[in-house]
PDB file of C-alpha atoms in Angstrom:
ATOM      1  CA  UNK A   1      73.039 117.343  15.632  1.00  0.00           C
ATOM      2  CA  UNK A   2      71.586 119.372  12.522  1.00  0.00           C
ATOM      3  CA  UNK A   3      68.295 119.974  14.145  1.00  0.00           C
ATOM      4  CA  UNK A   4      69.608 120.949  17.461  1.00  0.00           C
ATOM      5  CA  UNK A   5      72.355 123.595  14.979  1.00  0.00           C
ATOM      6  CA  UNK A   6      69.008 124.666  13.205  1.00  0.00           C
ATOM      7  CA  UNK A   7      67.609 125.908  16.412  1.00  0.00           C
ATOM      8  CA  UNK A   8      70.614 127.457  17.292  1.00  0.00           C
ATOM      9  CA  UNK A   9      70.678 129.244  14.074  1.00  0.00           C
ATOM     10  CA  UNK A  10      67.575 131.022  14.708  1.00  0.00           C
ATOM     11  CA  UNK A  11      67.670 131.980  18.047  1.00  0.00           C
ATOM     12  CA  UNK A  12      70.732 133.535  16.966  1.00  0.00           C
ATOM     13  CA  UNK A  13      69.122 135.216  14.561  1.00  0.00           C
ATOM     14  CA  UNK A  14      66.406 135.787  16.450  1.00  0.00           C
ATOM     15  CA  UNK A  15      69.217 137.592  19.072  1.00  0.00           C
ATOM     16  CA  UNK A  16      71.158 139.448  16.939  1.00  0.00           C
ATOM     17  CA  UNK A  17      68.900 140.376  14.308  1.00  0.00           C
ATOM     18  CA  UNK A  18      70.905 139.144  11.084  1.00  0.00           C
ATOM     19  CA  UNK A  19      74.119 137.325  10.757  1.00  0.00           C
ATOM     20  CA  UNK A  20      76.628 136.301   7.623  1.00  0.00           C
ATOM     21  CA  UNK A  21      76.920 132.986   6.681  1.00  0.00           C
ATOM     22  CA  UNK A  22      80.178 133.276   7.639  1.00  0.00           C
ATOM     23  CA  UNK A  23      79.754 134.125  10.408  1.00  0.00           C
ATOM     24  CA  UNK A  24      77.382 131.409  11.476  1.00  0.00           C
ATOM     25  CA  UNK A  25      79.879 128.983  10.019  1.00  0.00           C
ATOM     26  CA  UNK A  26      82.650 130.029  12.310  1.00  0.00           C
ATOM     27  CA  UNK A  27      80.408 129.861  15.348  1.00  0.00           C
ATOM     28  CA  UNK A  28      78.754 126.616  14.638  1.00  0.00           C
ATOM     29  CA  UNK A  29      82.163 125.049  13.205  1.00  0.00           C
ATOM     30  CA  UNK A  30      81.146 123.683   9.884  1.00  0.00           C
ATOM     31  CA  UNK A  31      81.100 124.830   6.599  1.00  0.00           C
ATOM     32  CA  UNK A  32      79.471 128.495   4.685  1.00  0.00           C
ATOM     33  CA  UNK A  33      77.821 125.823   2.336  1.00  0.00           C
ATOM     34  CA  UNK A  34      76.307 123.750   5.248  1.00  0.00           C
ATOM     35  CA  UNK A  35      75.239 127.016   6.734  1.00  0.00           C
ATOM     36  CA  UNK A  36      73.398 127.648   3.237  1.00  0.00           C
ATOM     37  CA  UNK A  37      71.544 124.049   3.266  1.00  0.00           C
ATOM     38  CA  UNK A  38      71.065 124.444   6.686  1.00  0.00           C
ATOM     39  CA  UNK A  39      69.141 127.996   5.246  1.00  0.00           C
ATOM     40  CA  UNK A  40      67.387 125.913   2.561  1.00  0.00           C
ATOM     41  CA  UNK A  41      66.227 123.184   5.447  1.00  0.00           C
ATOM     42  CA  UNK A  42      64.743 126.280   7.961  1.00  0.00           C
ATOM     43  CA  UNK A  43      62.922 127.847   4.762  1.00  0.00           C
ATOM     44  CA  UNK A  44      61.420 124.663   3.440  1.00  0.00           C
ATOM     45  CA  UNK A  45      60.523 124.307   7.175  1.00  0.00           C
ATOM     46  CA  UNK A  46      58.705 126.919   7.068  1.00  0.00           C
ATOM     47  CA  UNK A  47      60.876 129.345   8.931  1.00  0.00           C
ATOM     48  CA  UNK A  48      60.731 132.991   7.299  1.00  0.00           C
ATOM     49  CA  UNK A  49      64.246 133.359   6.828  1.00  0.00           C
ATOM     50  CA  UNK A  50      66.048 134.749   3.664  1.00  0.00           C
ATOM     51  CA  UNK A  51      69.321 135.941   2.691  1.00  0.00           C
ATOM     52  CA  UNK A  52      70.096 139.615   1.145  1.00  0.00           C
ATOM     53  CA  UNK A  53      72.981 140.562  -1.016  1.00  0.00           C
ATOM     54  CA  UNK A  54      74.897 143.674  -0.758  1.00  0.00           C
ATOM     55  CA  UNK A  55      77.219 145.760   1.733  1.00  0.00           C
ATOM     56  CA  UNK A  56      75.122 145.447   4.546  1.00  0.00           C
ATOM     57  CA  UNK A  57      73.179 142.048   3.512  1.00  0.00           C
ATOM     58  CA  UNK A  58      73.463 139.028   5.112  1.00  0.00           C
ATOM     59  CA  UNK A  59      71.032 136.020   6.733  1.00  0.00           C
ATOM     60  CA  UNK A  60      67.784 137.629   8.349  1.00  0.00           C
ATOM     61  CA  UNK A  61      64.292 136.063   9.886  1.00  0.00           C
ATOM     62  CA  UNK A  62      60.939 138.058   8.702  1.00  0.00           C
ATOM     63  CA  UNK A  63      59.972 140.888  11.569  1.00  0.00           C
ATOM     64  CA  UNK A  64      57.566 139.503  13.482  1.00  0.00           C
ATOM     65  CA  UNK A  65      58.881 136.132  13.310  1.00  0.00           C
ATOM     66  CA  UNK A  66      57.903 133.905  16.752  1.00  0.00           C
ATOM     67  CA  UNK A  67      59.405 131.031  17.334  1.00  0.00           C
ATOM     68  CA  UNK A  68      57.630 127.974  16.307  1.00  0.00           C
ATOM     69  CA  UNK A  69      57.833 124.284  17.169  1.00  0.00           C
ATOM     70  CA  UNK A  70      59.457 123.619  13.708  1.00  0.00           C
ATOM     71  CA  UNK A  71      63.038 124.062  15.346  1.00  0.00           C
ATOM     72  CA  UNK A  72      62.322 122.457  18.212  1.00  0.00           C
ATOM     73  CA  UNK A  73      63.645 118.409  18.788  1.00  0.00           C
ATOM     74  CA  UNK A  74      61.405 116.131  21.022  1.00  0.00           C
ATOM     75  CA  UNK A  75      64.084 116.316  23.643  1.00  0.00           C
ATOM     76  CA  UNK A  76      64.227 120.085  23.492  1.00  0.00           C
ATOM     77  CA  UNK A  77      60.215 120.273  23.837  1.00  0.00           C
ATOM     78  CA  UNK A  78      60.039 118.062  27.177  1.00  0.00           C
ATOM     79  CA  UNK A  79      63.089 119.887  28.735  1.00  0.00           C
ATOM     80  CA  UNK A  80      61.306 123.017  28.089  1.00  0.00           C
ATOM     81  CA  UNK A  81      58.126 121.831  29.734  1.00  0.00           C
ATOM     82  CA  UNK A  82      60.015 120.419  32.637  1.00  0.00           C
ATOM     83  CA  UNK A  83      61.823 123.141  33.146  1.00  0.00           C
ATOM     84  CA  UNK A  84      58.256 125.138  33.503  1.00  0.00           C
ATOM     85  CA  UNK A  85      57.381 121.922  35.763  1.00  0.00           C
ATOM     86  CA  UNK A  86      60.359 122.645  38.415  1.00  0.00           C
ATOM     87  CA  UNK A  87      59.233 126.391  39.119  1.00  0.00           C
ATOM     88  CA  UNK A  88      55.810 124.993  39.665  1.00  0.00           C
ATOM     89  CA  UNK A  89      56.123 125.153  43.591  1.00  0.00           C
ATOM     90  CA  UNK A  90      57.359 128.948  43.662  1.00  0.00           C
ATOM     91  CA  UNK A  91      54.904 130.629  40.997  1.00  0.00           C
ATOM     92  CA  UNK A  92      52.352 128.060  40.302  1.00  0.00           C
ATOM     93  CA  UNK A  93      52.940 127.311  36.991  1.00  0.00           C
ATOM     94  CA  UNK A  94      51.280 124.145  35.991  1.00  0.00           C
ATOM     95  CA  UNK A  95      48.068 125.821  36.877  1.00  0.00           C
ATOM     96  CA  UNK A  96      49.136 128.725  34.543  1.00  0.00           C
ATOM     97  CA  UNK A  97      48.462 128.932  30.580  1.00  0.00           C
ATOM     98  CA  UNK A  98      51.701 129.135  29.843  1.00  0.00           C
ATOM     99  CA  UNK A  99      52.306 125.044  30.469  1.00  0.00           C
ATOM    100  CA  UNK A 100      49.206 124.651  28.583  1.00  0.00           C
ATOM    101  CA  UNK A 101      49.955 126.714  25.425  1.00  0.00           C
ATOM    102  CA  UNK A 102      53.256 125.397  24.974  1.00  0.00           C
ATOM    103  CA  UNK A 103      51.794 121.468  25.381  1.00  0.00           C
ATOM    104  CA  UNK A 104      49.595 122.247  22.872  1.00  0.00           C
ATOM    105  CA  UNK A 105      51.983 124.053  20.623  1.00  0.00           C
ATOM    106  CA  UNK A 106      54.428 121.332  21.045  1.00  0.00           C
ATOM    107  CA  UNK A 107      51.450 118.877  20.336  1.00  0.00           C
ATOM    108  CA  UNK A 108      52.945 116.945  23.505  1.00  0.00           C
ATOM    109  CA  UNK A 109      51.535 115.913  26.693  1.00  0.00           C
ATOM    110  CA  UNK A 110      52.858 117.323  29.946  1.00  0.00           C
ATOM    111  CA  UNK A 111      53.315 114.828  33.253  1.00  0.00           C
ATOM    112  CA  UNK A 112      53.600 116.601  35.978  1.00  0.00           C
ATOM    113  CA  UNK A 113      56.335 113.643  37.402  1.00  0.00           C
ATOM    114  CA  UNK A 114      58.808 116.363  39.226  1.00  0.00           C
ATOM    115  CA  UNK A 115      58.123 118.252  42.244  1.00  0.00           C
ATOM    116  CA  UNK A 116      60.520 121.154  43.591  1.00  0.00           C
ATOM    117  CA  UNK A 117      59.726 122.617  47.023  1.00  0.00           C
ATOM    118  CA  UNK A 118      62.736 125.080  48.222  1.00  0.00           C
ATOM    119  CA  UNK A 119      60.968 125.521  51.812  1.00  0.00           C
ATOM    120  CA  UNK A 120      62.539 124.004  55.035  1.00  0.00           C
ATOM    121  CA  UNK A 121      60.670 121.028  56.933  1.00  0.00           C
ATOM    122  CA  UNK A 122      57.738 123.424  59.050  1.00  0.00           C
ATOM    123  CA  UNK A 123      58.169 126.314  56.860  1.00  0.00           C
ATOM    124  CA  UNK A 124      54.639 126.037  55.355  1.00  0.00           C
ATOM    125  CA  UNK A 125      56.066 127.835  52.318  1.00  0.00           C
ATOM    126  CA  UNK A 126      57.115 131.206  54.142  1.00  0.00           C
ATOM    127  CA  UNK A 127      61.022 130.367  52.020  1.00  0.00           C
ATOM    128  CA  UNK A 128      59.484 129.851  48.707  1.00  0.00           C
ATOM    129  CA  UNK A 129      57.099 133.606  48.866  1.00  0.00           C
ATOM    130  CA  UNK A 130      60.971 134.912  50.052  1.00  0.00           C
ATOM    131  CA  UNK A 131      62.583 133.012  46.623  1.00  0.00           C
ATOM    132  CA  UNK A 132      59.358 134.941  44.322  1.00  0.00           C
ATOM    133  CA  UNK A 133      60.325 137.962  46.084  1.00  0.00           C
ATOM    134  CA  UNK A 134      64.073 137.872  45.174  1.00  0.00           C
ATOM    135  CA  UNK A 135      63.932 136.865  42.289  1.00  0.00           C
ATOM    136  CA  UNK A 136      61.681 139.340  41.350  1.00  0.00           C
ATOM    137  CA  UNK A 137      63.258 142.034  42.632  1.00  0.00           C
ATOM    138  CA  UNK A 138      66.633 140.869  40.603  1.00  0.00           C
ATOM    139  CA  UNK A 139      65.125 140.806  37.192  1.00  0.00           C
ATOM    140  CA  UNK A 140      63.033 144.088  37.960  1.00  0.00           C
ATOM    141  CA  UNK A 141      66.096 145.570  39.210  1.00  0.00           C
ATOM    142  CA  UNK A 142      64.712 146.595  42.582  1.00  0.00           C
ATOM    143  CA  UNK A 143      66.518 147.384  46.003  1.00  0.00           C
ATOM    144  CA  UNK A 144      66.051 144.886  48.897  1.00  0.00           C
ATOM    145  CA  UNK A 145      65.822 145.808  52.375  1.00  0.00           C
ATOM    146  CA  UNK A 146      66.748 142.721  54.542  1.00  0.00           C
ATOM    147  CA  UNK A 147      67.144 141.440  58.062  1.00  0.00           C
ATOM    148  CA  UNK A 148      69.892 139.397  58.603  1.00  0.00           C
ATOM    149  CA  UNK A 149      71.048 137.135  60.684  1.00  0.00           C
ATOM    150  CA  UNK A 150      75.296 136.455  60.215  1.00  0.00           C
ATOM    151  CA  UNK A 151      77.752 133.344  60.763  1.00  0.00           C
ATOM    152  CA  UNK A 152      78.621 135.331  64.006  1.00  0.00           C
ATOM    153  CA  UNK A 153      75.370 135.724  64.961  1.00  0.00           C
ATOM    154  CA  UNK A 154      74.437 139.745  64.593  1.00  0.00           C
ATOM    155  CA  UNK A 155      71.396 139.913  63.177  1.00  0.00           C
ATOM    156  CA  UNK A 156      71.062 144.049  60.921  1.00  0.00           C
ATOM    157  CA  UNK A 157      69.547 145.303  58.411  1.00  0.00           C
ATOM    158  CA  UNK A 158      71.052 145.846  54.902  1.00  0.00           C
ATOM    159  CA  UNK A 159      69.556 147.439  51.703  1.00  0.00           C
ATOM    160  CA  UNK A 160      71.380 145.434  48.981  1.00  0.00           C
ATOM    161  CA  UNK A 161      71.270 145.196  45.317  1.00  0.00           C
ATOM    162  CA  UNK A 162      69.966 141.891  44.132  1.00  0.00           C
ATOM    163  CA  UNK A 163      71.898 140.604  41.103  1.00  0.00           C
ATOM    164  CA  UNK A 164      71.833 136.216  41.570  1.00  0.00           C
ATOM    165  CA  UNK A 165      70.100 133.683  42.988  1.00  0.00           C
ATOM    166  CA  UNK A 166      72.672 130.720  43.475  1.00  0.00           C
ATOM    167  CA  UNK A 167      72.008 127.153  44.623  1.00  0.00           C
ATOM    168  CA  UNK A 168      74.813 125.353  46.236  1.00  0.00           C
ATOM    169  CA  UNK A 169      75.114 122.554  48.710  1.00  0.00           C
ATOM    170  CA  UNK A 170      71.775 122.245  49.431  1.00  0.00           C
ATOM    171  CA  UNK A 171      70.951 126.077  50.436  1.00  0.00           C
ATOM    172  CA  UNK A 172      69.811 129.066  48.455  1.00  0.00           C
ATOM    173  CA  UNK A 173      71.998 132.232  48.527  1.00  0.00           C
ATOM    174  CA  UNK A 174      71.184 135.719  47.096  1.00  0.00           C
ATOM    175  CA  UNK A 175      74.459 137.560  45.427  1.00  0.00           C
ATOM    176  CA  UNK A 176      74.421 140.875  45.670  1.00  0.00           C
ATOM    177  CA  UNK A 177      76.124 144.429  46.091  1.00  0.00           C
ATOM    178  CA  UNK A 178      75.571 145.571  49.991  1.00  0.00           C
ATOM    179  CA  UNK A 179      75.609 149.633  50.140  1.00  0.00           C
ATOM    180  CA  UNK A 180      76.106 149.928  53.314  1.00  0.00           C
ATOM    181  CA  UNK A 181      79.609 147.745  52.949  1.00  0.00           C
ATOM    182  CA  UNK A 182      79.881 149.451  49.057  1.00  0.00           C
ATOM    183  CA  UNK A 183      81.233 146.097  48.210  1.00  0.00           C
ATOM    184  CA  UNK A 184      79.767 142.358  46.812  1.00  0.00           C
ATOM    185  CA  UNK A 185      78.638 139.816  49.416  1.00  0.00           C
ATOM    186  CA  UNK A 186      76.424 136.438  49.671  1.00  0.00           C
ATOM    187  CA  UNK A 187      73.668 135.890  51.596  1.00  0.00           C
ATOM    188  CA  UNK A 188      72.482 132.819  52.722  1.00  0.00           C
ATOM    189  CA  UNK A 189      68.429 133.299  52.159  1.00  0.00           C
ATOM    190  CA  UNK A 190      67.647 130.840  54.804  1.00  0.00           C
ATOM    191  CA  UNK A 191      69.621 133.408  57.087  1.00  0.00           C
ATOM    192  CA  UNK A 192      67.183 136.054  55.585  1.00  0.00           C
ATOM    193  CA  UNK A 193      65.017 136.992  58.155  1.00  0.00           C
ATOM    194  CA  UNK A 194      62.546 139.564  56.698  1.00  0.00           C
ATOM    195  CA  UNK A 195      62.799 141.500  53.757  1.00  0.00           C
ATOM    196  CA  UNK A 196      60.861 144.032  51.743  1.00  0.00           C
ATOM    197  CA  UNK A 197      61.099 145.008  47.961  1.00  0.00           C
ATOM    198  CA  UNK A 198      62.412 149.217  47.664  1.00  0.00           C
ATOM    199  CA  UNK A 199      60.886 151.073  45.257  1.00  0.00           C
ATOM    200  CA  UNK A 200      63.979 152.116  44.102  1.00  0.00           C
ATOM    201  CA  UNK A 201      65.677 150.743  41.147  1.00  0.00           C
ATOM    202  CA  UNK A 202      69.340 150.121  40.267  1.00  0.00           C
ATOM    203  CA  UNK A 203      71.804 149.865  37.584  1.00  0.00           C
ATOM    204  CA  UNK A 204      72.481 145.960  37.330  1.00  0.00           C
ATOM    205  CA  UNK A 205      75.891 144.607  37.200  1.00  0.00           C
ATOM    206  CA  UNK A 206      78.185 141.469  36.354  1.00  0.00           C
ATOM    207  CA  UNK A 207      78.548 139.686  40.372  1.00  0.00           C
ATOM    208  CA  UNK A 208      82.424 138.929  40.548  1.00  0.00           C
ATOM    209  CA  UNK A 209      83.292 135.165  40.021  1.00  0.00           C
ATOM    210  CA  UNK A 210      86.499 135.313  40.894  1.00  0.00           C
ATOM    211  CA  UNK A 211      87.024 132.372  43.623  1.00  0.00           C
ATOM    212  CA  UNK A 212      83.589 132.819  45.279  1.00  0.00           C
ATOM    213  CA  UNK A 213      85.469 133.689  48.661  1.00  0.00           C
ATOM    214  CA  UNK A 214      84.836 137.608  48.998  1.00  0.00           C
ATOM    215  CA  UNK A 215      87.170 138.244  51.611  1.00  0.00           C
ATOM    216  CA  UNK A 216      86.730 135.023  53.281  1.00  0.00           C
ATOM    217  CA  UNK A 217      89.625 132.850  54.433  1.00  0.00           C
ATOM    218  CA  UNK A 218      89.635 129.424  52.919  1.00  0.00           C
ATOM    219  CA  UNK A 219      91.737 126.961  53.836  1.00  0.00           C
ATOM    220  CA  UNK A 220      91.888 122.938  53.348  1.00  0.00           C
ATOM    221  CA  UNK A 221      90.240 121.218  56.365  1.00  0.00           C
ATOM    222  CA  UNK A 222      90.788 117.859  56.603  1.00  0.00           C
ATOM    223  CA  UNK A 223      88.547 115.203  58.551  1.00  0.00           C
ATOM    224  CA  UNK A 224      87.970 111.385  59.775  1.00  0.00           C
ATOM    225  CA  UNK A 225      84.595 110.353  60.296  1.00  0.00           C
ATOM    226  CA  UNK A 226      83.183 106.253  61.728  1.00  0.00           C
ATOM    227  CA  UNK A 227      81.709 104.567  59.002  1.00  0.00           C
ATOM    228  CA  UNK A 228      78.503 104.858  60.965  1.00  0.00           C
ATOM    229  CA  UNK A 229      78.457 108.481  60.073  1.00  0.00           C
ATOM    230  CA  UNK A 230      78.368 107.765  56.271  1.00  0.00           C
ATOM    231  CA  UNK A 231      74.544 109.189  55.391  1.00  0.00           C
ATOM    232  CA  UNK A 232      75.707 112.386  56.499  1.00  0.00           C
ATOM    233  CA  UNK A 233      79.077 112.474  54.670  1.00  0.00           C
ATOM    234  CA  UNK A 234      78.059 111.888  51.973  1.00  0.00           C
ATOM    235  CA  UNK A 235      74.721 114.436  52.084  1.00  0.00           C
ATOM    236  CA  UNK A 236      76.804 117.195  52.817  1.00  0.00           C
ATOM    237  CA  UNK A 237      80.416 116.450  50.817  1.00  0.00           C
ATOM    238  CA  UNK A 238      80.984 115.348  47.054  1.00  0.00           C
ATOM    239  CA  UNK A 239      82.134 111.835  46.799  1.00  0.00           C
ATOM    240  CA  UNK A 240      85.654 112.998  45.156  1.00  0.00           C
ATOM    241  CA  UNK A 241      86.325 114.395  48.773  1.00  0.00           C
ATOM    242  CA  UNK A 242      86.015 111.064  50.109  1.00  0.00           C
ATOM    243  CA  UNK A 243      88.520 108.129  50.797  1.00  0.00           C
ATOM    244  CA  UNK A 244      87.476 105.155  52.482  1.00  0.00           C
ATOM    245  CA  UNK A 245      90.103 103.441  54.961  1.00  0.00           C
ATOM    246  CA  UNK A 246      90.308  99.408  55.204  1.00  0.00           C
ATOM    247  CA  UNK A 247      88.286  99.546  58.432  1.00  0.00           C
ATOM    248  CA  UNK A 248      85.518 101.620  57.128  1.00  0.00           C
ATOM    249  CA  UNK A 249      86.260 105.005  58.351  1.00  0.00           C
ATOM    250  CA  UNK A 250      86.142 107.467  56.184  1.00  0.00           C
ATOM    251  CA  UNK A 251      88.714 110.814  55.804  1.00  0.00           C
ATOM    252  CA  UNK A 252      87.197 113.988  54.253  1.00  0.00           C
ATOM    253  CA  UNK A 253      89.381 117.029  52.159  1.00  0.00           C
ATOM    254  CA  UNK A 254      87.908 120.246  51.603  1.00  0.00           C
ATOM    255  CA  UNK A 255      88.331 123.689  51.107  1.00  0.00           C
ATOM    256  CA  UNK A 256      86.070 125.477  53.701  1.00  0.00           C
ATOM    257  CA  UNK A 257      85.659 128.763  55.021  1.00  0.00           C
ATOM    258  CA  UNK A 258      87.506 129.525  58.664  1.00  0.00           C
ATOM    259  CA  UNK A 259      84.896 131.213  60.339  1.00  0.00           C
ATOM    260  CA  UNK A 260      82.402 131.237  63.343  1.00  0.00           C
ATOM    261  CA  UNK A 261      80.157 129.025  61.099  1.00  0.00           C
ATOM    262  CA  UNK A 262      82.430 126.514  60.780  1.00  0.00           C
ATOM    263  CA  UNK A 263      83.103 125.859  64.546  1.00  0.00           C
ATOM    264  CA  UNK A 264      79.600 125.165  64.897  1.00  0.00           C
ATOM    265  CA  UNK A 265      79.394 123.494  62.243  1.00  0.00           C
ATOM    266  CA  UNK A 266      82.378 121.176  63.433  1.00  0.00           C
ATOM    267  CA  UNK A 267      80.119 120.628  66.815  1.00  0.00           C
ATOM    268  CA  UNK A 268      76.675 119.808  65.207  1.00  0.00           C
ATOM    269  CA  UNK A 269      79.323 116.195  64.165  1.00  0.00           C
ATOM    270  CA  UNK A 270      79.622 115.943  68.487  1.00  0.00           C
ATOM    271  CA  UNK A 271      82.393 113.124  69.089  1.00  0.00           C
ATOM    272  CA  UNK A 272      81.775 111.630  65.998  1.00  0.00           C
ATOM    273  CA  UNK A 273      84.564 113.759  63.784  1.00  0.00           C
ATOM    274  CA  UNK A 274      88.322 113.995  64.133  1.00  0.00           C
ATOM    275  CA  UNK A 275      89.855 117.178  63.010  1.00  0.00           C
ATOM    276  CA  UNK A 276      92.985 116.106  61.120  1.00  0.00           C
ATOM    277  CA  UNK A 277      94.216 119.275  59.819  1.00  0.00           C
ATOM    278  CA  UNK A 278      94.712 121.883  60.563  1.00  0.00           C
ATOM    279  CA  UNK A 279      95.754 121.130  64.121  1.00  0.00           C
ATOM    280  CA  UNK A 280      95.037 124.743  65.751  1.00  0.00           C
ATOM    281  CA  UNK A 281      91.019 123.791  64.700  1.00  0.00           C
ATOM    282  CA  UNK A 282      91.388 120.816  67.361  1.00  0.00           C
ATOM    283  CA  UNK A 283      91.923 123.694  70.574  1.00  0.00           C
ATOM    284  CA  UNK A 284      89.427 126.327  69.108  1.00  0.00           C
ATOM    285  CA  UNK A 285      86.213 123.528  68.899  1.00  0.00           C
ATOM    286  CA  UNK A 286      87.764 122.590  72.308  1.00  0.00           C
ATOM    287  CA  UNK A 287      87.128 125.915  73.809  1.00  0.00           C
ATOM    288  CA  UNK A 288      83.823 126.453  72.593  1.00  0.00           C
ATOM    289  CA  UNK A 289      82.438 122.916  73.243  1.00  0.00           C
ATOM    290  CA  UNK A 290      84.099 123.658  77.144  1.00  0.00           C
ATOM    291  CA  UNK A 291      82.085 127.240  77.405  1.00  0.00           C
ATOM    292  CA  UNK A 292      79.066 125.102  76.363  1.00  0.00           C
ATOM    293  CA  UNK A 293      79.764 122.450  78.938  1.00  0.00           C
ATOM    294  CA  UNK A 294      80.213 125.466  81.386  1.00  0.00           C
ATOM    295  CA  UNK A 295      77.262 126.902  80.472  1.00  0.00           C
ATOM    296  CA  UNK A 296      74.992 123.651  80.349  1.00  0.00           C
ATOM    297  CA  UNK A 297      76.885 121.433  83.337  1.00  0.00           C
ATOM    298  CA  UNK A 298      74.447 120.687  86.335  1.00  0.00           C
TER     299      UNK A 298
END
């Protein structure tokens, strides 16, 4: 616990410049006197940090101070180094110095035992150049022209502000401000068609995170499924949304967007989903499977 506070200590110092030992002791929730040994600890450390008295003193770190392994826990190295390991598909890291100056820093081996590939099955890598792209373009600040394709199928093009990537239920999505709608959307990147980096620039700001919804309609969908169908329940919905019945069926309870997504969605299942609630879902997926019959009927 004290080394992982020590490190904490510094970057905040490292942050904010210079700090009171008050201060620190409030934010860390211990004593002004263990602040001061924890002072004592980082110095004899060798950490270049020192305390100055007067009006505008306080605890400060040397200019020029970088920081060093000296703060760092075992636990905290290797996370850091994996953490450099699961980019490695998107910007080639483990061939990069980077991995090897920190391993040697660290005085710690990296193995390479995690591999993160964001591209779809045939891709050959086409979705992880779009991820370096975007997430370029949202730390560099830099307006997006994309194609996109919607949940109702109209495929335009938007010039958007990129300010998130976000990684939820197994799909990517980029938040961001749309100008031509002058309001916040999500965009599935997997739905992102083509897209080019503007070389305009714009002022970044904090993505709403409200309820997520942005204008959607959410409502509680509720659904029994043959215990045959288990793999894919249980890919696609947490485990706290499922109950399992005495003869093996399971029911599902979610909140879900009512949209054209979802009534596909509901098909891709065929006959092997019952739509408990809300009842009106049972005639819409009705109509839609019947125009597909229609359309597909010898």
């Amino acid at each position: 616990m004290q080394e992982s506070r020590l490190f904490k200590i510094v970057y905040h110092l490292l942050d904010k410049g210079q700090a009171t030992a008050s201060e620190l002791a409030e934010k860390f929730e211990v004593s002004v006197r263990t602040i001061y040994r924890d002072i004592d600890t980082l110095s004899g450390a060798g950490v270049p940090v020192y305390t100055e008295a007067g009006r505008n003193g306080g605890i400060h770190l040397m200019n020029g101070f970088v920081l060093d392994r000296v703060v760092l826990s075992e636990e905290e190295k290797q996370e850091i180094l994996t953490a450099l390991q699961s980019i490695n598909s998107m910007d080639n890291i483990g061939n990069n110095p980077i991995l090897q100056k920190l391993s040697a820093i660290f005085n710690m081996s990296s193995e390479n035992w995690l591999e993160v590939d964001f591209s779809r099955w045939g891709n050959k890598g086409t979705d992880n150049e779009k991820f370096k792209l975007l997430k370029s373009a949202v730390i560099h600040q830099k307006c997006v022209k994309i194609t996109y394709a919607n949940s109702c199928g109209i495929i335009s093009e938007r010039i958007v502000n990129p300010l998130k990537m976000s990684y939820k239920s197994m799909s990517w999505y980029l938040k961001a401000y749309c100008t031509e709608k002058q309001d916040y959307r999500i965009f599935k990147m997997a739905r992102i068609i083509d897209l080019e980096i503007l070389t305009e620039s714009f002022c970044k700001r904090p993505f709403p995170e409200l309820d997520g919804t942005l204008g959607q309609s959410y409502n509680t969908i509720v659904l029994n499924f043959p215990e045959n169908m288990s793999y894919r329940v249980y890919d696609e919905f947490d485990k706290t949304r499922v109950s399992k019945k005495e003869n093996g069926d399971l029911t599902v309870s979610v909140e879900m967007p009512e949209d054209e997504w979802l009534i596909g969605y509901l098909l891709s299942f065929g006959t092997q989903v019952d739509i408990v609630e809300p009842a009106y879902l049972k005639n819409i997926v009705a109509e839609q499977a019947k125009k597909i019959y229609e359309k597909y009927k010898p």
